[in-house]
PDB file of C-alpha atoms in Angstrom:
ATOM      1  CA  UNK A 296     -13.481 -12.360  19.579  1.00 91.00           C
ATOM      2  CA  UNK A 297     -12.356  -9.113  17.968  1.00 96.00           C
ATOM      3  CA  UNK A 298      -8.750  -8.129  18.647  1.00 97.00           C
ATOM      4  CA  UNK A 299      -7.579  -4.728  17.386  1.00 97.00           C
ATOM      5  CA  UNK A 300      -3.925  -3.953  18.014  1.00 97.00           C
ATOM      6  CA  UNK A 301      -2.215  -0.589  17.407  1.00 97.00           C
ATOM      7  CA  UNK A 302      -4.379   0.073  14.365  1.00 97.00           C
ATOM      8  CA  UNK A 303      -3.735   3.213  12.325  1.00 97.00           C
ATOM      9  CA  UNK A 304      -5.277   4.078   8.982  1.00 97.00           C
ATOM     10  CA  UNK A 305      -5.121   7.095   6.683  1.00 97.00           C
ATOM     11  CA  UNK A 306      -7.442   7.243   3.679  1.00 96.00           C
ATOM     12  CA  UNK A 307      -5.700   7.683   0.347  1.00 93.00           C
ATOM     13  CA  UNK A 308      -5.280  11.404  -0.294  1.00 91.00           C
ATOM     14  CA  UNK A 309      -6.177  12.438   3.275  1.00 93.00           C
ATOM     15  CA  UNK A 310      -3.866  14.755   5.192  1.00 92.00           C
ATOM     16  CA  UNK A 311      -4.408  13.154   8.597  1.00 94.00           C
ATOM     17  CA  UNK A 312      -5.148   9.646   9.899  1.00 96.00           C
ATOM     18  CA  UNK A 313      -8.730   8.527  10.441  1.00 96.00           C
ATOM     19  CA  UNK A 314      -7.508   6.039  13.075  1.00 97.00           C
ATOM     20  CA  UNK A 315      -4.418   6.434  15.247  1.00 96.00           C
ATOM     21  CA  UNK A 316      -2.929   3.581  17.276  1.00 97.00           C
ATOM     22  CA  UNK A 317      -6.257   2.031  18.312  1.00 97.00           C
ATOM     23  CA  UNK A 318      -6.135  -1.086  20.479  1.00 97.00           C
ATOM     24  CA  UNK A 319      -9.388  -2.725  21.556  1.00 97.00           C
ATOM     25  CA  UNK A 320     -10.517  -6.215  22.540  1.00 96.00           C
ATOM     26  CA  UNK A 321     -14.178  -7.244  22.294  1.00 97.00           C
ATOM     27  CA  UNK A 322     -14.851 -10.677  23.795  1.00 95.00           C
ATOM     28  CA  UNK A 323     -17.289 -13.258  22.482  1.00 95.00           C
ATOM     29  CA  UNK A 324     -20.780 -12.343  23.633  1.00 96.00           C
ATOM     30  CA  UNK A 325     -19.909  -8.688  24.188  1.00 96.00           C
ATOM     31  CA  UNK A 326     -22.301  -5.811  23.551  1.00 98.00           C
ATOM     32  CA  UNK A 327     -20.245  -2.696  22.853  1.00 98.00           C
ATOM     33  CA  UNK A 328     -21.489   0.761  21.956  1.00 97.00           C
ATOM     34  CA  UNK A 329     -19.085   3.019  20.046  1.00 97.00           C
ATOM     35  CA  UNK A 330     -19.634   6.733  20.648  1.00 95.00           C
ATOM     36  CA  UNK A 331     -17.922   9.990  19.786  1.00 93.00           C
ATOM     37  CA  UNK A 332     -18.541  13.194  17.888  1.00 91.00           C
ATOM     38  CA  UNK A 333     -18.764  13.345  14.092  1.00 90.00           C
ATOM     39  CA  UNK A 334     -15.439  12.566  12.443  1.00 90.00           C
ATOM     40  CA  UNK A 335     -14.058  10.769  15.488  1.00 94.00           C
ATOM     41  CA  UNK A 336     -13.325   7.578  13.526  1.00 95.00           C
ATOM     42  CA  UNK A 337     -16.297   5.439  14.581  1.00 95.00           C
ATOM     43  CA  UNK A 338     -17.395   4.305  11.123  1.00 94.00           C
ATOM     44  CA  UNK A 339     -13.807   3.816   9.972  1.00 95.00           C
ATOM     45  CA  UNK A 340     -13.285   1.490  12.929  1.00 96.00           C
ATOM     46  CA  UNK A 341     -16.243  -0.626  11.850  1.00 95.00           C
ATOM     47  CA  UNK A 342     -14.865  -0.728   8.303  1.00 94.00           C
ATOM     48  CA  UNK A 343     -11.630  -2.168   9.685  1.00 94.00           C
ATOM     49  CA  UNK A 344     -13.538  -4.883  11.550  1.00 95.00           C
ATOM     50  CA  UNK A 345     -15.608  -6.087   8.587  1.00 92.00           C
ATOM     51  CA  UNK A 346     -12.755  -5.814   6.075  1.00 91.00           C
ATOM     52  CA  UNK A 347     -14.063  -2.887   4.026  1.00 91.00           C
ATOM     53  CA  UNK A 348     -10.752  -1.311   5.038  1.00 92.00           C
ATOM     54  CA  UNK A 349      -8.300  -1.896   3.452  1.00 89.00           C
ATOM     55  CA  UNK A 350      -9.986  -3.935   0.695  1.00 89.00           C
ATOM     56  CA  UNK A 351     -12.387  -1.278  -0.636  1.00 90.00           C
ATOM     57  CA  UNK A 352     -11.033   1.948   0.841  1.00 91.00           C
ATOM     58  CA  UNK A 353      -7.327   2.217   0.169  1.00 89.00           C
ATOM     59  CA  UNK A 354      -4.753   4.020   2.245  1.00 94.00           C
ATOM     60  CA  UNK A 355      -1.914   3.578   4.707  1.00 95.00           C
ATOM     61  CA  UNK A 356      -2.694   0.708   7.099  1.00 94.00           C
ATOM     62  CA  UNK A 357      -0.686  -0.207  10.191  1.00 95.00           C
ATOM     63  CA  UNK A 358      -1.376  -2.611  13.023  1.00 96.00           C
ATOM     64  CA  UNK A 359      -3.730  -5.589  12.985  1.00 95.00           C
ATOM     65  CA  UNK A 360      -7.371  -6.592  13.282  1.00 96.00           C
ATOM     66  CA  UNK A 361      -8.215 -10.204  14.084  1.00 95.00           C
ATOM     67  CA  UNK A 362     -11.822 -11.416  13.915  1.00 95.00           C
ATOM     68  CA  UNK A 363     -12.653 -14.922  15.087  1.00 91.00           C
ATOM     69  CA  UNK A 364      -8.999 -15.801  14.580  1.00 91.00           C
ATOM     70  CA  UNK A 365      -8.908 -14.419  11.023  1.00 92.00           C
ATOM     71  CA  UNK A 366      -6.674 -11.545   9.959  1.00 93.00           C
ATOM     72  CA  UNK A 367      -9.040  -8.917   8.533  1.00 92.00           C
ATOM     73  CA  UNK A 368      -6.204  -7.554   6.391  1.00 91.00           C
ATOM     74  CA  UNK A 369      -5.587 -10.924   4.731  1.00 91.00           C
ATOM     75  CA  UNK A 370      -9.214 -12.060   4.406  1.00 89.00           C
ATOM     76  CA  UNK A 371     -11.551 -10.747   1.741  1.00 84.00           C
ATOM     77  CA  UNK A 372     -14.758  -9.120   3.076  1.00 82.00           C
ATOM     78  CA  UNK A 373     -16.826 -11.933   1.552  1.00 82.00           C
ATOM     79  CA  UNK A 374     -15.003 -14.467   3.716  1.00 84.00           C
ATOM     80  CA  UNK A 375     -15.307 -12.266   6.803  1.00 88.00           C
ATOM     81  CA  UNK A 376     -19.037 -11.836   6.215  1.00 85.00           C
ATOM     82  CA  UNK A 377     -19.582 -15.415   7.369  1.00 84.00           C
ATOM     83  CA  UNK A 378     -18.325 -14.282  10.773  1.00 91.00           C
ATOM     84  CA  UNK A 379     -19.265 -10.578  10.797  1.00 94.00           C
ATOM     85  CA  UNK A 380     -22.684  -9.402   9.664  1.00 92.00           C
ATOM     86  CA  UNK A 381     -22.891  -5.673   8.927  1.00 91.00           C
ATOM     87  CA  UNK A 382     -25.923  -3.387   8.945  1.00 89.00           C
ATOM     88  CA  UNK A 383     -25.172  -0.025   7.391  1.00 82.00           C
ATOM     89  CA  UNK A 384     -26.554   3.329   8.502  1.00 77.00           C
ATOM     90  CA  UNK A 385     -28.364   3.635   5.175  1.00 76.00           C
ATOM     91  CA  UNK A 386     -30.142   0.290   4.956  1.00 77.00           C
ATOM     92  CA  UNK A 387     -31.583   1.095   1.532  1.00 76.00           C
ATOM     93  CA  UNK A 388     -28.077   1.094   0.067  1.00 77.00           C
ATOM     94  CA  UNK A 389     -27.563  -2.537   1.095  1.00 80.00           C
ATOM     95  CA  UNK A 390     -30.954  -3.851  -0.016  1.00 86.00           C
ATOM     96  CA  UNK A 391     -30.720  -5.869  -3.226  1.00 88.00           C
ATOM     97  CA  UNK A 392     -34.273  -7.211  -3.556  1.00 91.00           C
ATOM     98  CA  UNK A 393     -37.740  -5.670  -3.673  1.00 91.00           C
ATOM     99  CA  UNK A 394     -39.510  -8.204  -1.440  1.00 95.00           C
ATOM    100  CA  UNK A 395     -38.605  -9.034   2.174  1.00 95.00           C
ATOM    101  CA  UNK A 396     -38.296 -12.790   1.684  1.00 95.00           C
ATOM    102  CA  UNK A 397     -36.073 -12.355  -1.377  1.00 95.00           C
ATOM    103  CA  UNK A 398     -33.794  -9.989   0.535  1.00 94.00           C
ATOM    104  CA  UNK A 399     -33.181 -12.633   3.192  1.00 94.00           C
ATOM    105  CA  UNK A 400     -32.753 -15.381   0.605  1.00 93.00           C
ATOM    106  CA  UNK A 401     -30.168 -13.440  -1.407  1.00 90.00           C
ATOM    107  CA  UNK A 402     -27.173 -14.023   0.886  1.00 87.00           C
ATOM    108  CA  UNK A 403     -28.112 -17.630   1.598  1.00 89.00           C
ATOM    109  CA  UNK A 404     -28.349 -18.488  -2.090  1.00 89.00           C
ATOM    110  CA  UNK A 405     -25.096 -16.738  -2.949  1.00 85.00           C
ATOM    111  CA  UNK A 406     -23.183 -18.688  -0.302  1.00 83.00           C
ATOM    112  CA  UNK A 407     -24.406 -21.972  -1.701  1.00 80.00           C
ATOM    113  CA  UNK A 408     -26.398 -23.439   1.168  1.00 87.00           C
ATOM    114  CA  UNK A 409     -28.613 -26.412   0.355  1.00 90.00           C
ATOM    115  CA  UNK A 410     -32.277 -25.807  -0.443  1.00 90.00           C
ATOM    116  CA  UNK A 411     -33.342 -27.419   2.822  1.00 92.00           C
ATOM    117  CA  UNK A 412     -30.952 -25.319   4.891  1.00 93.00           C
ATOM    118  CA  UNK A 413     -31.951 -22.136   3.073  1.00 94.00           C
ATOM    119  CA  UNK A 414     -35.606 -22.732   3.898  1.00 93.00           C
ATOM    120  CA  UNK A 415     -34.824 -23.523   7.538  1.00 94.00           C
ATOM    121  CA  UNK A 416     -32.630 -20.444   7.956  1.00 93.00           C
ATOM    122  CA  UNK A 417     -35.199 -18.203   6.285  1.00 94.00           C
ATOM    123  CA  UNK A 418     -37.977 -19.328   8.614  1.00 93.00           C
ATOM    124  CA  UNK A 419     -35.677 -19.113  11.623  1.00 91.00           C
ATOM    125  CA  UNK A 420     -34.539 -15.543  10.822  1.00 91.00           C
ATOM    126  CA  UNK A 421     -38.088 -14.312  10.225  1.00 93.00           C
ATOM    127  CA  UNK A 422     -39.178 -15.799  13.548  1.00 90.00           C
ATOM    128  CA  UNK A 423     -36.229 -14.560  15.607  1.00 85.00           C
ATOM    129  CA  UNK A 424     -36.543 -10.995  14.327  1.00 87.00           C
ATOM    130  CA  UNK A 425     -40.328 -11.104  14.586  1.00 87.00           C
ATOM    131  CA  UNK A 426     -41.179 -10.171  11.005  1.00 91.00           C
ATOM    132  CA  UNK A 427     -43.046 -13.263   9.780  1.00 93.00           C
ATOM    133  CA  UNK A 428     -45.967 -11.039   8.782  1.00 94.00           C
ATOM    134  CA  UNK A 429     -43.702  -8.980   6.519  1.00 94.00           C
ATOM    135  CA  UNK A 430     -42.220 -11.779   4.421  1.00 93.00           C
ATOM    136  CA  UNK A 431     -44.332 -11.061   1.316  1.00 93.00           C
ATOM    137  CA  UNK A 432     -44.234  -7.278   1.689  1.00 96.00           C
ATOM    138  CA  UNK A 433     -42.538  -4.962  -0.772  1.00 94.00           C
ATOM    139  CA  UNK A 434     -39.564  -3.354   0.950  1.00 93.00           C
ATOM    140  CA  UNK A 435     -40.492   0.074  -0.420  1.00 91.00           C
ATOM    141  CA  UNK A 436     -43.739  -0.090   1.600  1.00 93.00           C
ATOM    142  CA  UNK A 437     -41.990  -0.634   4.942  1.00 91.00           C
ATOM    143  CA  UNK A 438     -41.285   1.897   7.677  1.00 87.00           C
ATOM    144  CA  UNK A 439     -37.720   2.761   8.683  1.00 83.00           C
ATOM    145  CA  UNK A 440     -37.882   0.458  11.696  1.00 84.00           C
ATOM    146  CA  UNK A 441     -39.238  -2.409   9.618  1.00 88.00           C
ATOM    147  CA  UNK A 442     -36.449  -1.979   7.053  1.00 88.00           C
ATOM    148  CA  UNK A 443     -33.902  -2.144   9.853  1.00 86.00           C
ATOM    149  CA  UNK A 444     -35.436  -5.398  11.033  1.00 88.00           C
ATOM    150  CA  UNK A 445     -35.300  -6.825   7.509  1.00 92.00           C
ATOM    151  CA  UNK A 446     -31.626  -5.875   7.222  1.00 90.00           C
ATOM    152  CA  UNK A 447     -30.941  -7.535  10.572  1.00 89.00           C
ATOM    153  CA  UNK A 448     -32.944 -10.633   9.592  1.00 91.00           C
ATOM    154  CA  UNK A 449     -30.897 -10.991   6.403  1.00 92.00           C
ATOM    155  CA  UNK A 450     -27.761 -10.995   8.549  1.00 89.00           C
ATOM    156  CA  UNK A 451     -29.204 -13.299  11.230  1.00 88.00           C
ATOM    157  CA  UNK A 452     -30.024 -15.838   8.510  1.00 91.00           C
ATOM    158  CA  UNK A 453     -26.298 -16.083   7.790  1.00 89.00           C
ATOM    159  CA  UNK A 454     -25.711 -16.867  11.506  1.00 88.00           C
ATOM    160  CA  UNK A 455     -22.549 -14.818  12.040  1.00 91.00           C
ATOM    161  CA  UNK A 456     -20.906 -14.710  15.446  1.00 93.00           C
ATOM    162  CA  UNK A 457     -20.676 -10.909  15.293  1.00 95.00           C
ATOM    163  CA  UNK A 458     -23.265  -8.275  14.346  1.00 95.00           C
ATOM    164  CA  UNK A 459     -21.886  -4.854  13.437  1.00 95.00           C
ATOM    165  CA  UNK A 460     -24.269  -1.890  13.113  1.00 94.00           C
ATOM    166  CA  UNK A 461     -23.588   1.726  12.160  1.00 92.00           C
ATOM    167  CA  UNK A 462     -26.152   4.082  13.716  1.00 90.00           C
ATOM    168  CA  UNK A 463     -29.134   1.747  13.220  1.00 87.00           C
ATOM    169  CA  UNK A 464     -31.581   4.189  14.857  1.00 86.00           C
ATOM    170  CA  UNK A 465     -30.393   7.370  13.157  1.00 79.00           C
ATOM    171  CA  UNK A 466     -33.704   7.990  11.363  1.00 74.00           C
ATOM    172  CA  UNK A 467     -36.034   6.187  13.768  1.00 80.00           C
ATOM    173  CA  UNK A 468     -38.446   7.527  16.375  1.00 83.00           C
ATOM    174  CA  UNK A 469     -37.912   6.652  20.077  1.00 87.00           C
ATOM    175  CA  UNK A 470     -40.323   3.699  20.037  1.00 85.00           C
ATOM    176  CA  UNK A 471     -38.758   2.135  16.944  1.00 83.00           C
ATOM    177  CA  UNK A 472     -35.273   2.766  18.334  1.00 87.00           C
ATOM    178  CA  UNK A 473     -36.112   0.831  21.489  1.00 89.00           C
ATOM    179  CA  UNK A 474     -37.540  -2.011  19.407  1.00 85.00           C
ATOM    180  CA  UNK A 475     -34.274  -2.330  17.501  1.00 87.00           C
ATOM    181  CA  UNK A 476     -32.186  -2.322  20.673  1.00 92.00           C
ATOM    182  CA  UNK A 477     -34.510  -4.805  22.377  1.00 91.00           C
ATOM    183  CA  UNK A 478     -33.943  -7.084  19.395  1.00 88.00           C
ATOM    184  CA  UNK A 479     -30.177  -6.616  19.651  1.00 92.00           C
ATOM    185  CA  UNK A 480     -30.243  -7.514  23.339  1.00 93.00           C
ATOM    186  CA  UNK A 481     -32.244 -10.649  22.594  1.00 90.00           C
ATOM    187  CA  UNK A 482     -29.750 -11.701  19.921  1.00 90.00           C
ATOM    188  CA  UNK A 483     -26.928 -11.035  22.359  1.00 94.00           C
ATOM    189  CA  UNK A 484     -28.410 -12.793  25.372  1.00 94.00           C
ATOM    190  CA  UNK A 485     -30.333 -15.632  23.738  1.00 88.00           C
ATOM    191  CA  UNK A 486     -28.024 -16.461  20.834  1.00 87.00           C
ATOM    192  CA  UNK A 487     -24.725 -15.275  22.300  1.00 92.00           C
ATOM    193  CA  UNK A 488     -24.149 -12.999  19.313  1.00 93.00           C
ATOM    194  CA  UNK A 489     -21.469 -10.338  19.791  1.00 97.00           C
ATOM    195  CA  UNK A 490     -22.969  -6.886  19.146  1.00 97.00           C
ATOM    196  CA  UNK A 491     -20.907  -3.867  18.114  1.00 97.00           C
ATOM    197  CA  UNK A 492     -22.993  -0.762  17.450  1.00 96.00           C
ATOM    198  CA  UNK A 493     -22.115   2.820  16.554  1.00 96.00           C
ATOM    199  CA  UNK A 494     -24.840   4.936  18.150  1.00 93.00           C
ATOM    200  CA  UNK A 495     -25.487   8.571  19.059  1.00 89.00           C
ATOM    201  CA  UNK A 496     -28.418   7.880  21.413  1.00 89.00           C
ATOM    202  CA  UNK A 497     -26.416   7.289  24.558  1.00 90.00           C
ATOM    203  CA  UNK A 498     -29.452   6.647  26.759  1.00 90.00           C
ATOM    204  CA  UNK A 499     -30.159   3.548  24.662  1.00 92.00           C
ATOM    205  CA  UNK A 500     -26.590   2.367  25.157  1.00 93.00           C
ATOM    206  CA  UNK A 501     -26.883   3.004  28.910  1.00 90.00           C
ATOM    207  CA  UNK A 502     -29.816   0.609  29.015  1.00 90.00           C
ATOM    208  CA  UNK A 503     -28.754  -2.074  26.564  1.00 95.00           C
ATOM    209  CA  UNK A 504     -24.969  -2.120  26.050  1.00 96.00           C
ATOM    210  CA  UNK A 505     -22.464  -3.767  28.361  1.00 96.00           C
ATOM    211  CA  UNK A 506     -19.487  -1.587  27.435  1.00 97.00           C
ATOM    212  CA  UNK A 507     -18.746   1.749  25.781  1.00 96.00           C
ATOM    213  CA  UNK A 508     -15.812   2.639  23.539  1.00 97.00           C
ATOM    214  CA  UNK A 509     -15.288   6.392  23.116  1.00 96.00           C
ATOM    215  CA  UNK A 510     -13.556   7.615  19.962  1.00 96.00           C
ATOM    216  CA  UNK A 511     -11.995  11.078  19.610  1.00 95.00           C
ATOM    217  CA  UNK A 512      -9.853  12.352  16.723  1.00 95.00           C
ATOM    218  CA  UNK A 513      -9.244   8.818  15.518  1.00 96.00           C
ATOM    219  CA  UNK A 514      -8.090   7.562  18.901  1.00 97.00           C
ATOM    220  CA  UNK A 515      -9.715   5.356  21.511  1.00 97.00           C
ATOM    221  CA  UNK A 516     -10.188   7.855  24.339  1.00 95.00           C
ATOM    222  CA  UNK A 517     -11.595   5.338  26.831  1.00 94.00           C
ATOM    223  CA  UNK A 518     -13.255   1.944  26.978  1.00 96.00           C
ATOM    224  CA  UNK A 519     -14.924  -0.067  29.696  1.00 96.00           C
ATOM    225  CA  UNK A 520     -18.233  -0.962  31.369  1.00 95.00           C
ATOM    226  CA  UNK A 521     -20.956   1.600  30.691  1.00 94.00           C
ATOM    227  CA  UNK A 522     -21.119   2.958  34.239  1.00 91.00           C
ATOM    228  CA  UNK A 523     -17.364   3.305  34.560  1.00 92.00           C
ATOM    229  CA  UNK A 524     -17.075   5.219  31.290  1.00 94.00           C
ATOM    230  CA  UNK A 525     -19.963   7.565  32.111  1.00 92.00           C
ATOM    231  CA  UNK A 526     -18.435   8.276  35.502  1.00 89.00           C
ATOM    232  CA  UNK A 527     -15.870  10.261  33.469  1.00 90.00           C
ATOM    233  CA  UNK A 528     -18.604  12.543  32.154  1.00 88.00           C
ATOM    234  CA  UNK A 529     -16.529  15.726  32.334  1.00 87.00           C
ATOM    235  CA  UNK A 530     -13.903  14.181  30.080  1.00 90.00           C
ATOM    236  CA  UNK A 531     -16.602  12.904  27.714  1.00 90.00           C
ATOM    237  CA  UNK A 532     -18.150  16.366  27.438  1.00 87.00           C
ATOM    238  CA  UNK A 533     -14.741  17.809  26.596  1.00 88.00           C
ATOM    239  CA  UNK A 534     -14.556  15.225  23.799  1.00 88.00           C
ATOM    240  CA  UNK A 535     -17.886  16.396  22.380  1.00 86.00           C
ATOM    241  CA  UNK A 536     -20.016  13.570  23.805  1.00 88.00           C
ATOM    242  CA  UNK A 537     -23.403  14.669  25.133  1.00 85.00           C
ATOM    243  CA  UNK A 538     -23.870  12.690  28.339  1.00 86.00           C
ATOM    244  CA  UNK A 539     -27.379  11.778  29.499  1.00 87.00           C
ATOM    245  CA  UNK A 540     -28.930  14.315  31.862  1.00 87.00           C
ATOM    246  CA  UNK A 541     -29.172  11.745  34.637  1.00 87.00           C
ATOM    247  CA  UNK A 542     -25.382  11.323  34.473  1.00 89.00           C
ATOM    248  CA  UNK A 543     -24.805  15.074  34.679  1.00 86.00           C
ATOM    249  CA  UNK A 544     -27.312  15.404  37.542  1.00 86.00           C
ATOM    250  CA  UNK A 545     -25.701  12.684  39.643  1.00 84.00           C
ATOM    251  CA  UNK A 546     -22.234  14.139  39.030  1.00 85.00           C
ATOM    252  CA  UNK A 547     -23.299  17.608  40.115  1.00 84.00           C
ATOM    253  CA  UNK A 548     -24.989  16.284  43.245  1.00 83.00           C
ATOM    254  CA  UNK A 549     -21.839  14.365  44.109  1.00 81.00           C
ATOM    255  CA  UNK A 550     -19.684  17.451  43.517  1.00 80.00           C
ATOM    256  CA  UNK A 551     -21.888  19.378  45.951  1.00 79.00           C
ATOM    257  CA  UNK A 552     -21.561  16.612  48.525  1.00 77.00           C
ATOM    258  CA  UNK A 553     -25.251  15.756  48.194  1.00 74.00           C
ATOM    259  CA  UNK A 554     -25.053  12.505  46.296  1.00 66.00           C
ATOM    260  CA  UNK A 555     -23.235   9.293  47.016  1.00 68.00           C
ATOM    261  CA  UNK A 556     -22.666   5.952  45.395  1.00 71.00           C
ATOM    262  CA  UNK A 557     -22.204   5.099  41.731  1.00 78.00           C
ATOM    263  CA  UNK A 558     -22.952   7.341  38.781  1.00 86.00           C
ATOM    264  CA  UNK A 559     -26.631   7.148  37.791  1.00 85.00           C
ATOM    265  CA  UNK A 560     -27.191   5.869  34.272  1.00 87.00           C
ATOM    266  CA  UNK A 561     -30.980   5.780  34.098  1.00 85.00           C
ATOM    267  CA  UNK A 562     -34.016   7.701  35.351  1.00 86.00           C
ATOM    268  CA  UNK A 563     -34.874   5.215  38.111  1.00 86.00           C
ATOM    269  CA  UNK A 564     -31.406   5.483  39.643  1.00 84.00           C
ATOM    270  CA  UNK A 565     -31.485   9.285  39.434  1.00 83.00           C
ATOM    271  CA  UNK A 566     -34.883   9.357  41.123  1.00 84.00           C
ATOM    272  CA  UNK A 567     -33.602   7.219  43.973  1.00 85.00           C
ATOM    273  CA  UNK A 568     -30.582   9.490  44.432  1.00 83.00           C
ATOM    274  CA  UNK A 569     -32.736  12.637  44.512  1.00 84.00           C
ATOM    275  CA  UNK A 570     -35.124  11.040  47.001  1.00 84.00           C
ATOM    276  CA  UNK A 571     -32.192  10.187  49.277  1.00 82.00           C
ATOM    277  CA  UNK A 572     -30.907  13.750  49.050  1.00 81.00           C
ATOM    278  CA  UNK A 573     -34.325  15.245  49.852  1.00 80.00           C
ATOM    279  CA  UNK A 574     -34.893  12.823  52.702  1.00 76.00           C
ATOM    280  CA  UNK A 575     -31.488  13.266  54.288  1.00 66.00           C
ATOM    281  CA  UNK A 576     -29.919  16.539  53.069  1.00 56.00           C
ATOM    282  CA  UNK A 577     -26.424  17.419  54.225  1.00 50.00           C
TER     283      UNK A 577
END
């Protein structure tokens, strides 16, 4: 479980806080998408969860972050990494090896696992992420989506309870983006891994995430199940969040008295609503 309580943080030398009084609970097995416009505090929030703040980025820190019962302020990031695996937006910056297999082995060897366990975890991670065919490949020869999978496999091999990702599909095409999110859902549902992902592609979050947390000006503007958050689409648009077109369509139909029921969050639901309206107009 991740428990954030009244967290505020101002980077050293900054004239305003990056996070202001943020309180958020993410249960074990959750799948939470963090959204918000640029500069809203999304990445800073992830840094507080994995211990990068305040251990690497200094500043004024108030409140608390507890991860799997550990105080993120007191624990060094290396200790937290056994519980929280992080995949950065720029995966190349976190790659330390030139070959896929060596990249996955690096963390295992540095944490002192036995040779037998290292081999078992390596094979298991390659299989779970579906990249067995890439194990001997040079990382520089991989596509963006394949590099993301390697970064995730290196984390999966460590078997953390929590996987934290910062815009993992930022440079990927739609097909590769869906592959990454399908993998995240499998890790969440099959392994019970808690997924926390900063993402701009809200349609992906509508399909795969269980909850949304909306950041604005360093504050948590709203948080809850995906459908409930998107039902507040006018507020989200005022906060600079581009809601999916199906959400805007269903809201406008409801405002005109033509639609009924819950807010649509995918194309199939929007199609059904439009068909009902055309079949039985007011």
